[in-house]
């Protein structure tokens, strides 16, 4: 097994600096992280801790000032803008907090979006709709779907190209707690049944508890990480998170 | 590409009302092009058909070169230069290849019904151009009756063109009066010929610029025309028929230098010469120019309408575009998405516009059958030009929004988009804008009016300055309106004033696009009006050519005509008194314009002592065809 298939995500010495006027903000500070194949990693941290920036860096949505981002064995810095887009389309599935569906397309068309040029697009989309329980909602536009359904459509879109990695940015942030838990179950199933590598950003312990490993972020640094046992509840995760923060302090 | 097409179509359908309005506006622009250019196409087709038939039974026509072009710049041809020398007839007849060489004299002279009461109810306009001839056969096919008996000296007979007879309600056997006053001659219509005709004002003007038997509405013997006009006969042109087997090309080649060497240089006209002359005539050029202007204005309209719609769409869809960039599309594909959307809008406008244009033409033909000779035919050129306007406008309009779409970053989808902060008034922009706006009126005072070159300068320099000036001033005007009217409007609408202010000031780019559209549109309108009004002031009915007599009721003519003619400065009725004639032109020419300006009283006489009626009567005075007073 090659290193790239063992570790779909490898981050080495990542530094990201934002400039606001004369002020420089260090969003990521020498971050190293490796995600194993088929692993479900939750990145936890408070607002402004740099967790979303980290996710954007993995997706190639933002350039880093220093360090290397290697996804599916490819150094993202070596890509041109167009090549990076093509790479992202094939290898990275993304799920956003605000669903970010195209309002003028139906649920099925939204799912098909990254793969519309493929000849088997319809078959693929149908299988995903079936898997996510959305077959009866396939012809509805996003405004006719509930929040949970919209996020499932977004997950379907992320899975359409059979990506090496799925990135989820606060996927339950716009959902009520029950729907949020249902959605976490969907993500968990993807990892357990299909071995889909998933990196999720969240600040909620009850969402992070579905992961295999939690990485704690603060002030752009990776403070620590802890494994999550299969039956660990939200409280256990919350305690471990608090402990990680206090240890660093 | 499938992704792009599906997304573009989805975007277009997202706002049905916007799609409808944009398409309607683009359609109106395309329909305008179809209408104007099809009119031009129809005119050219009419010319084509006319040119093929205008020579009748002759293969060639010989006419003075001076009739078709000026002898030298600024020089008005003398009367002798407008007639074919008699020697030419004998010379041509001596050629063994020549079957017939018939001299013809075309003259504008009053023609009236002999007994108006007898034709009451079916009386229309009678032809004003009479052709005197000694030919022993009709120049065109006889559809009824017979040709004039030429062997019998002064035979009081005439043959009318079928179109003129139908228009005037004249039948074979009816009597007409030729000429006016003591000289008038009665004649009987003995036959009708199917001579070709062109309808429409501009076509009539163009027709007068060629010399063929088709210029005549009524054919009489030369002697009768001499009697009725009191003039000695002249030769306006010679109809030349060749014997069977004679080759036209070497004949022309052999005779051209000899005709040029005559006392009055002459030249041949064949069907293609006639068509070329008609196509190049001022009236046709005018219509062509109008067509191009309509196309340009339509393209501008389509450009601004689609630009406004697309720009609005990009602003609204920044987040969507960012998502697309994040999950599916490259920069180029994002730009292509906008371009395809523009082309879709253009396509809808084009299809609807062409259909509307065609329906408009059908409606026009139904209400005025003579308007378009061949009915509602949409030519391929008009379709191509409309396509250039709709799709060219769409492509141009998509450039800026596509660039904006390309600049959208995937990260824009992740966070909340910041509202653009409204900018305040920039005094430098305002000053520069006002300075540029003042260029247009200043040019109007400094530059001469009316000729083509200044018009182009007005168009290019004046309008450009005006447009850029308005653009530079727009932010200041928007802020002024914002500050002065927003509180009032907000009070009326009962909404927070700050909300209204932000809505107006935050969309400055849209305001600018609207300002440019309005300024260019208004500028063009003003330019065309000024240009058109200036030319209209210069044209008198006499300049309209052979058809001018047709438009005057014969019962208004009488003994006063000769007095009327004497009242006209520079005009002296009679064979040797036609000085001052110039080829009819509907459009300006620098030398002609100079001549007009340099001829004192020529424009003023319309408002002189003779009065309006006199001016009307003047048009009925006998004028050799091809001669026009300025």
mmCIF file of N, CA, C and O in Angstrom, chain A residues 56 61-62 81-82 85-86 88-89 94 96 100 102-105 109 112-114 116-119 121 141 157, chain B residues 1-4 6-7 10-11 13-14 319-321 323-331 333 410-411 413-414:
data_model
loop_
_atom_site.group_PDB
_atom_site.id
_atom_site.type_symbol
_atom_site.label_atom_id
_atom_site.label_comp_id
_atom_site.label_asym_id
_atom_site.label_seq_id
_atom_site.Cartn_x
_atom_site.Cartn_y
_atom_site.Cartn_z
ATOM 1 N N UNK A 56 -9.921 24.748 4.616
ATOM 2 C CA UNK A 56 -9.792 25.415 3.303
ATOM 3 C C UNK A 56 -8.439 25.106 2.677
ATOM 4 O O UNK A 56 -8.328 24.949 1.464
ATOM 5 N N UNK A 61 -8.558 25.673 -1.258
ATOM 6 C CA UNK A 61 -9.335 26.902 -1.482
ATOM 7 C C UNK A 61 -8.529 28.134 -1.093
ATOM 8 O O UNK A 61 -8.866 29.241 -1.480
ATOM 9 N N UNK A 62 -7.520 27.930 -0.286
ATOM 10 C CA UNK A 62 -6.677 29.061 0.108
ATOM 11 C C UNK A 62 -5.204 28.651 0.018
ATOM 12 O O UNK A 62 -4.872 27.489 0.266
ATOM 13 N N UNK A 81 -4.357 26.904 -11.219
ATOM 14 C CA UNK A 81 -5.719 27.104 -10.716
ATOM 15 C C UNK A 81 -6.700 26.114 -11.347
ATOM 16 O O UNK A 81 -7.521 25.503 -10.653
ATOM 17 N N UNK A 82 -6.592 25.949 -12.676
ATOM 18 C CA UNK A 82 -7.522 25.040 -13.367
ATOM 19 C C UNK A 82 -7.276 23.595 -12.951
ATOM 20 O O UNK A 82 -8.224 22.841 -12.713
ATOM 21 N N UNK A 85 -8.691 22.987 -9.573
ATOM 22 C CA UNK A 85 -10.145 22.818 -9.608
ATOM 23 C C UNK A 85 -10.508 21.396 -10.042
ATOM 24 O O UNK A 85 -11.390 20.763 -9.454
ATOM 25 N N UNK A 86 -9.822 20.927 -11.076
ATOM 26 C CA UNK A 86 -10.110 19.563 -11.551
ATOM 27 C C UNK A 86 -9.767 18.529 -10.475
ATOM 28 O O UNK A 86 -10.512 17.573 -10.265
ATOM 29 N N UNK A 88 -9.681 19.023 -7.233
ATOM 30 C CA UNK A 88 -10.661 19.145 -6.144
ATOM 31 C C UNK A 88 -11.958 18.441 -6.522
ATOM 32 O O UNK A 88 -12.580 17.765 -5.708
ATOM 33 N N UNK A 89 -12.340 18.626 -7.802
ATOM 34 C CA UNK A 89 -13.597 18.020 -8.264
ATOM 35 C C UNK A 89 -13.529 16.490 -8.143
ATOM 36 O O UNK A 89 -14.500 15.853 -7.775
ATOM 37 N N UNK A 94 -16.891 18.260 -0.704
ATOM 38 C CA UNK A 94 -17.030 19.287 0.327
ATOM 39 C C UNK A 94 -18.478 19.464 0.762
ATOM 40 O O UNK A 94 -19.391 19.493 -0.054
ATOM 41 N N UNK A 96 -20.743 22.065 3.252
ATOM 42 C CA UNK A 96 -20.631 23.361 3.940
ATOM 43 C C UNK A 96 -21.741 23.516 4.989
ATOM 44 O O UNK A 96 -22.786 22.856 4.923
ATOM 45 N N UNK A 100 -25.119 25.430 0.661
ATOM 46 C CA UNK A 100 -24.570 25.947 -0.606
ATOM 47 C C UNK A 100 -24.978 25.150 -1.825
ATOM 48 O O UNK A 100 -24.147 24.751 -2.645
ATOM 49 N N UNK A 102 -27.202 24.941 -5.438
ATOM 50 C CA UNK A 102 -27.575 25.897 -6.485
ATOM 51 C C UNK A 102 -29.110 25.940 -6.549
ATOM 52 O O UNK A 102 -29.752 24.935 -6.850
ATOM 53 N N UNK A 103 -29.706 27.087 -6.231
ATOM 54 C CA UNK A 103 -31.164 27.143 -6.073
ATOM 55 C C UNK A 103 -31.944 26.854 -7.363
ATOM 56 O O UNK A 103 -33.092 26.428 -7.299
ATOM 57 N N UNK A 104 -31.315 27.085 -8.511
ATOM 58 C CA UNK A 104 -32.051 26.885 -9.765
ATOM 59 C C UNK A 104 -32.004 25.437 -10.256
ATOM 60 O O UNK A 104 -32.656 25.100 -11.238
ATOM 61 N N UNK A 105 -31.250 24.585 -9.556
ATOM 62 C CA UNK A 105 -31.177 23.177 -9.963
ATOM 63 C C UNK A 105 -31.963 22.311 -8.987
ATOM 64 O O UNK A 105 -32.112 22.644 -7.819
ATOM 65 N N UNK A 109 -30.031 17.305 -9.848
ATOM 66 C CA UNK A 109 -29.053 18.068 -10.651
ATOM 67 C C UNK A 109 -27.928 18.610 -9.774
ATOM 68 O O UNK A 109 -26.774 18.667 -10.201
ATOM 69 N N UNK A 112 -25.626 15.857 -9.235
ATOM 70 C CA UNK A 112 -24.889 15.552 -10.473
ATOM 71 C C UNK A 112 -23.805 16.587 -10.807
ATOM 72 O O UNK A 112 -22.928 16.320 -11.619
ATOM 73 N N UNK A 113 -23.896 17.739 -10.199
ATOM 74 C CA UNK A 113 -23.086 18.894 -10.617
ATOM 75 C C UNK A 113 -21.598 18.612 -10.888
ATOM 76 O O UNK A 113 -21.097 18.955 -11.956
ATOM 77 N N UNK A 114 -20.872 17.963 -9.975
ATOM 78 C CA UNK A 114 -19.434 17.776 -10.278
ATOM 79 C C UNK A 114 -19.187 16.741 -11.370
ATOM 80 O O UNK A 114 -18.087 16.663 -11.899
ATOM 81 N N UNK A 116 -21.325 16.049 -14.186
ATOM 82 C CA UNK A 116 -22.268 16.153 -15.311
ATOM 83 C C UNK A 116 -21.668 15.704 -16.637
ATOM 84 O O UNK A 116 -22.384 15.319 -17.542
ATOM 85 N N UNK A 117 -20.359 15.792 -16.748
ATOM 86 C CA UNK A 117 -19.729 15.417 -18.010
ATOM 87 C C UNK A 117 -19.527 13.898 -18.116
ATOM 88 O O UNK A 117 -19.180 13.407 -19.191
ATOM 89 N N UNK A 118 -19.718 13.179 -17.020
ATOM 90 C CA UNK A 118 -19.490 11.731 -17.051
ATOM 91 C C UNK A 118 -20.665 11.014 -17.714
ATOM 92 O O UNK A 118 -21.817 11.412 -17.539
ATOM 93 N N UNK A 119 -20.396 9.942 -18.449
ATOM 94 C CA UNK A 119 -21.488 9.253 -19.145
ATOM 95 C C UNK A 119 -22.464 8.558 -18.188
ATOM 96 O O UNK A 119 -23.651 8.447 -18.484
ATOM 97 N N UNK A 121 -23.463 9.511 -15.271
ATOM 98 C CA UNK A 121 -23.872 10.467 -14.234
ATOM 99 C C UNK A 121 -25.241 10.124 -13.632
ATOM 100 O O UNK A 121 -25.440 10.218 -12.424
ATOM 101 N N UNK A 141 -36.565 21.425 -5.910
ATOM 102 C CA UNK A 141 -35.504 22.425 -5.815
ATOM 103 C C UNK A 141 -35.143 22.601 -4.332
ATOM 104 O O UNK A 141 -35.957 22.282 -3.463
ATOM 105 N N UNK A 157 -23.713 15.402 -3.265
ATOM 106 C CA UNK A 157 -22.873 16.101 -4.241
ATOM 107 C C UNK A 157 -21.391 15.848 -3.943
ATOM 108 O O UNK A 157 -20.582 15.641 -4.850
ATOM 109 N N UNK B 1 -19.055 20.924 -21.039
ATOM 110 C CA UNK B 1 -19.946 21.892 -21.709
ATOM 111 C C UNK B 1 -21.402 21.660 -21.311
ATOM 112 O O UNK B 1 -22.180 22.604 -21.228
ATOM 113 N N UNK B 2 -21.715 20.362 -21.056
ATOM 114 C CA UNK B 2 -23.087 20.056 -20.658
ATOM 115 C C UNK B 2 -23.428 20.760 -19.341
ATOM 116 O O UNK B 2 -24.521 21.287 -19.162
ATOM 117 N N UNK B 3 -22.439 20.760 -18.433
ATOM 118 C CA UNK B 3 -22.640 21.426 -17.137
ATOM 119 C C UNK B 3 -22.912 22.910 -17.355
ATOM 120 O O UNK B 3 -23.845 23.476 -16.771
ATOM 121 N N UNK B 4 -22.099 23.503 -18.224
ATOM 122 C CA UNK B 4 -22.219 24.946 -18.468
ATOM 123 C C UNK B 4 -23.586 25.251 -19.069
ATOM 124 O O UNK B 4 -24.282 26.184 -18.630
ATOM 125 N N UNK B 6 -26.361 23.502 -18.935
ATOM 126 C CA UNK B 6 -27.471 23.285 -18.010
ATOM 127 C C UNK B 6 -27.535 24.393 -16.964
ATOM 128 O O UNK B 6 -28.613 24.901 -16.642
ATOM 129 N N UNK B 7 -26.370 24.783 -16.471
ATOM 130 C CA UNK B 7 -26.341 25.847 -15.466
ATOM 131 C C UNK B 7 -26.800 27.177 -16.057
ATOM 132 O O UNK B 7 -27.556 27.914 -15.427
ATOM 133 N N UNK B 10 -30.416 27.152 -16.464
ATOM 134 C CA UNK B 10 -31.055 27.255 -15.142
ATOM 135 C C UNK B 10 -30.997 28.699 -14.648
ATOM 136 O O UNK B 10 -31.976 29.213 -14.102
ATOM 137 N N UNK B 11 -29.862 29.348 -14.874
ATOM 138 C CA UNK B 11 -29.733 30.753 -14.444
ATOM 139 C C UNK B 11 -30.706 31.649 -15.206
ATOM 140 O O UNK B 11 -31.330 32.530 -14.629
ATOM 141 N N UNK B 13 -33.490 30.822 -16.484
ATOM 142 C CA UNK B 13 -34.883 30.577 -16.077
ATOM 143 C C UNK B 13 -35.174 31.035 -14.657
ATOM 144 O O UNK B 13 -36.321 31.088 -14.243
ATOM 145 N N UNK B 14 -34.122 31.360 -13.930
ATOM 146 C CA UNK B 14 -34.288 31.686 -12.513
ATOM 147 C C UNK B 14 -35.183 32.908 -12.315
ATOM 148 O O UNK B 14 -35.942 32.977 -11.355
ATOM 149 N N UNK B 319 -22.218 34.124 -4.458
ATOM 150 C CA UNK B 319 -22.054 32.936 -3.627
ATOM 151 C C UNK B 319 -22.201 31.665 -4.466
ATOM 152 O O UNK B 319 -21.408 30.726 -4.333
ATOM 153 N N UNK B 320 -23.195 31.675 -5.350
ATOM 154 C CA UNK B 320 -23.387 30.500 -6.223
ATOM 155 C C UNK B 320 -22.160 30.248 -7.086
ATOM 156 O O UNK B 320 -21.723 29.107 -7.254
ATOM 157 N N UNK B 321 -21.638 31.340 -7.626
ATOM 158 C CA UNK B 321 -20.452 31.197 -8.484
ATOM 159 C C UNK B 321 -19.269 30.670 -7.681
ATOM 160 O O UNK B 321 -18.480 29.854 -8.163
ATOM 161 N N UNK B 323 -19.479 28.741 -5.067
ATOM 162 C CA UNK B 323 -19.735 27.306 -4.848
ATOM 163 C C UNK B 323 -19.325 26.510 -6.084
ATOM 164 O O UNK B 323 -18.670 25.465 -5.991
ATOM 165 N N UNK B 324 -19.719 27.032 -7.214
ATOM 166 C CA UNK B 324 -19.390 26.333 -8.467
ATOM 167 C C UNK B 324 -17.879 26.258 -8.643
ATOM 168 O O UNK B 324 -17.351 25.238 -9.088
ATOM 169 N N UNK B 325 -17.210 27.332 -8.274
ATOM 170 C CA UNK B 325 -15.746 27.317 -8.373
ATOM 171 C C UNK B 325 -15.161 26.276 -7.405
ATOM 172 O O UNK B 325 -14.185 25.608 -7.705
ATOM 173 N N UNK B 326 -15.809 26.170 -6.233
ATOM 174 C CA UNK B 326 -15.284 25.247 -5.225
ATOM 175 C C UNK B 326 -15.511 23.791 -5.614
ATOM 176 O O UNK B 326 -14.640 22.954 -5.389
ATOM 177 N N UNK B 327 -16.657 23.485 -6.199
ATOM 178 C CA UNK B 327 -16.972 22.065 -6.397
ATOM 179 C C UNK B 327 -16.922 21.596 -7.849
ATOM 180 O O UNK B 327 -16.884 20.387 -8.084
ATOM 181 N N UNK B 328 -16.930 22.522 -8.826
ATOM 182 C CA UNK B 328 -17.037 22.012 -10.189
ATOM 183 C C UNK B 328 -16.288 22.791 -11.262
ATOM 184 O O UNK B 328 -15.692 22.180 -12.136
ATOM 185 N N UNK B 329 -16.328 24.099 -11.216
ATOM 186 C CA UNK B 329 -15.892 24.858 -12.401
ATOM 187 C C UNK B 329 -14.538 25.555 -12.223
ATOM 188 O O UNK B 329 -14.231 26.052 -11.140
ATOM 189 N N UNK B 330 -13.801 25.614 -13.328
ATOM 190 C CA UNK B 330 -12.571 26.404 -13.344
ATOM 191 C C UNK B 330 -12.942 27.869 -13.593
ATOM 192 O O UNK B 330 -14.096 28.176 -13.900
ATOM 193 N N UNK B 331 -11.952 28.738 -13.526
ATOM 194 C CA UNK B 331 -12.197 30.169 -13.793
ATOM 195 C C UNK B 331 -12.785 30.360 -15.197
ATOM 196 O O UNK B 331 -13.764 31.085 -15.380
ATOM 197 N N UNK B 333 -14.321 28.265 -17.045
ATOM 198 C CA UNK B 333 -15.689 27.737 -17.162
ATOM 199 C C UNK B 333 -16.705 28.670 -16.510
ATOM 200 O O UNK B 333 -17.826 28.783 -16.983
ATOM 201 N N UNK B 410 -13.446 30.816 -4.635
ATOM 202 C CA UNK B 410 -14.258 29.803 -3.963
ATOM 203 C C UNK B 410 -14.524 30.168 -2.506
ATOM 204 O O UNK B 410 -15.585 29.862 -1.969
ATOM 205 N N UNK B 411 -13.561 30.874 -1.907
ATOM 206 C CA UNK B 411 -13.739 31.231 -0.492
ATOM 207 C C UNK B 411 -14.901 32.188 -0.266
ATOM 208 O O UNK B 411 -15.401 32.306 0.852
ATOM 209 N N UNK B 413 -17.722 31.782 -1.018
ATOM 210 C CA UNK B 413 -18.911 31.003 -0.667
ATOM 211 C C UNK B 413 -18.959 30.687 0.822
ATOM 212 O O UNK B 413 -19.994 30.314 1.347
ATOM 213 N N UNK B 414 -17.829 30.824 1.479
ATOM 214 C CA UNK B 414 -17.747 30.342 2.855
ATOM 215 C C UNK B 414 -18.228 31.361 3.885
ATOM 216 O O UNK B 414 -18.883 31.037 4.836
#
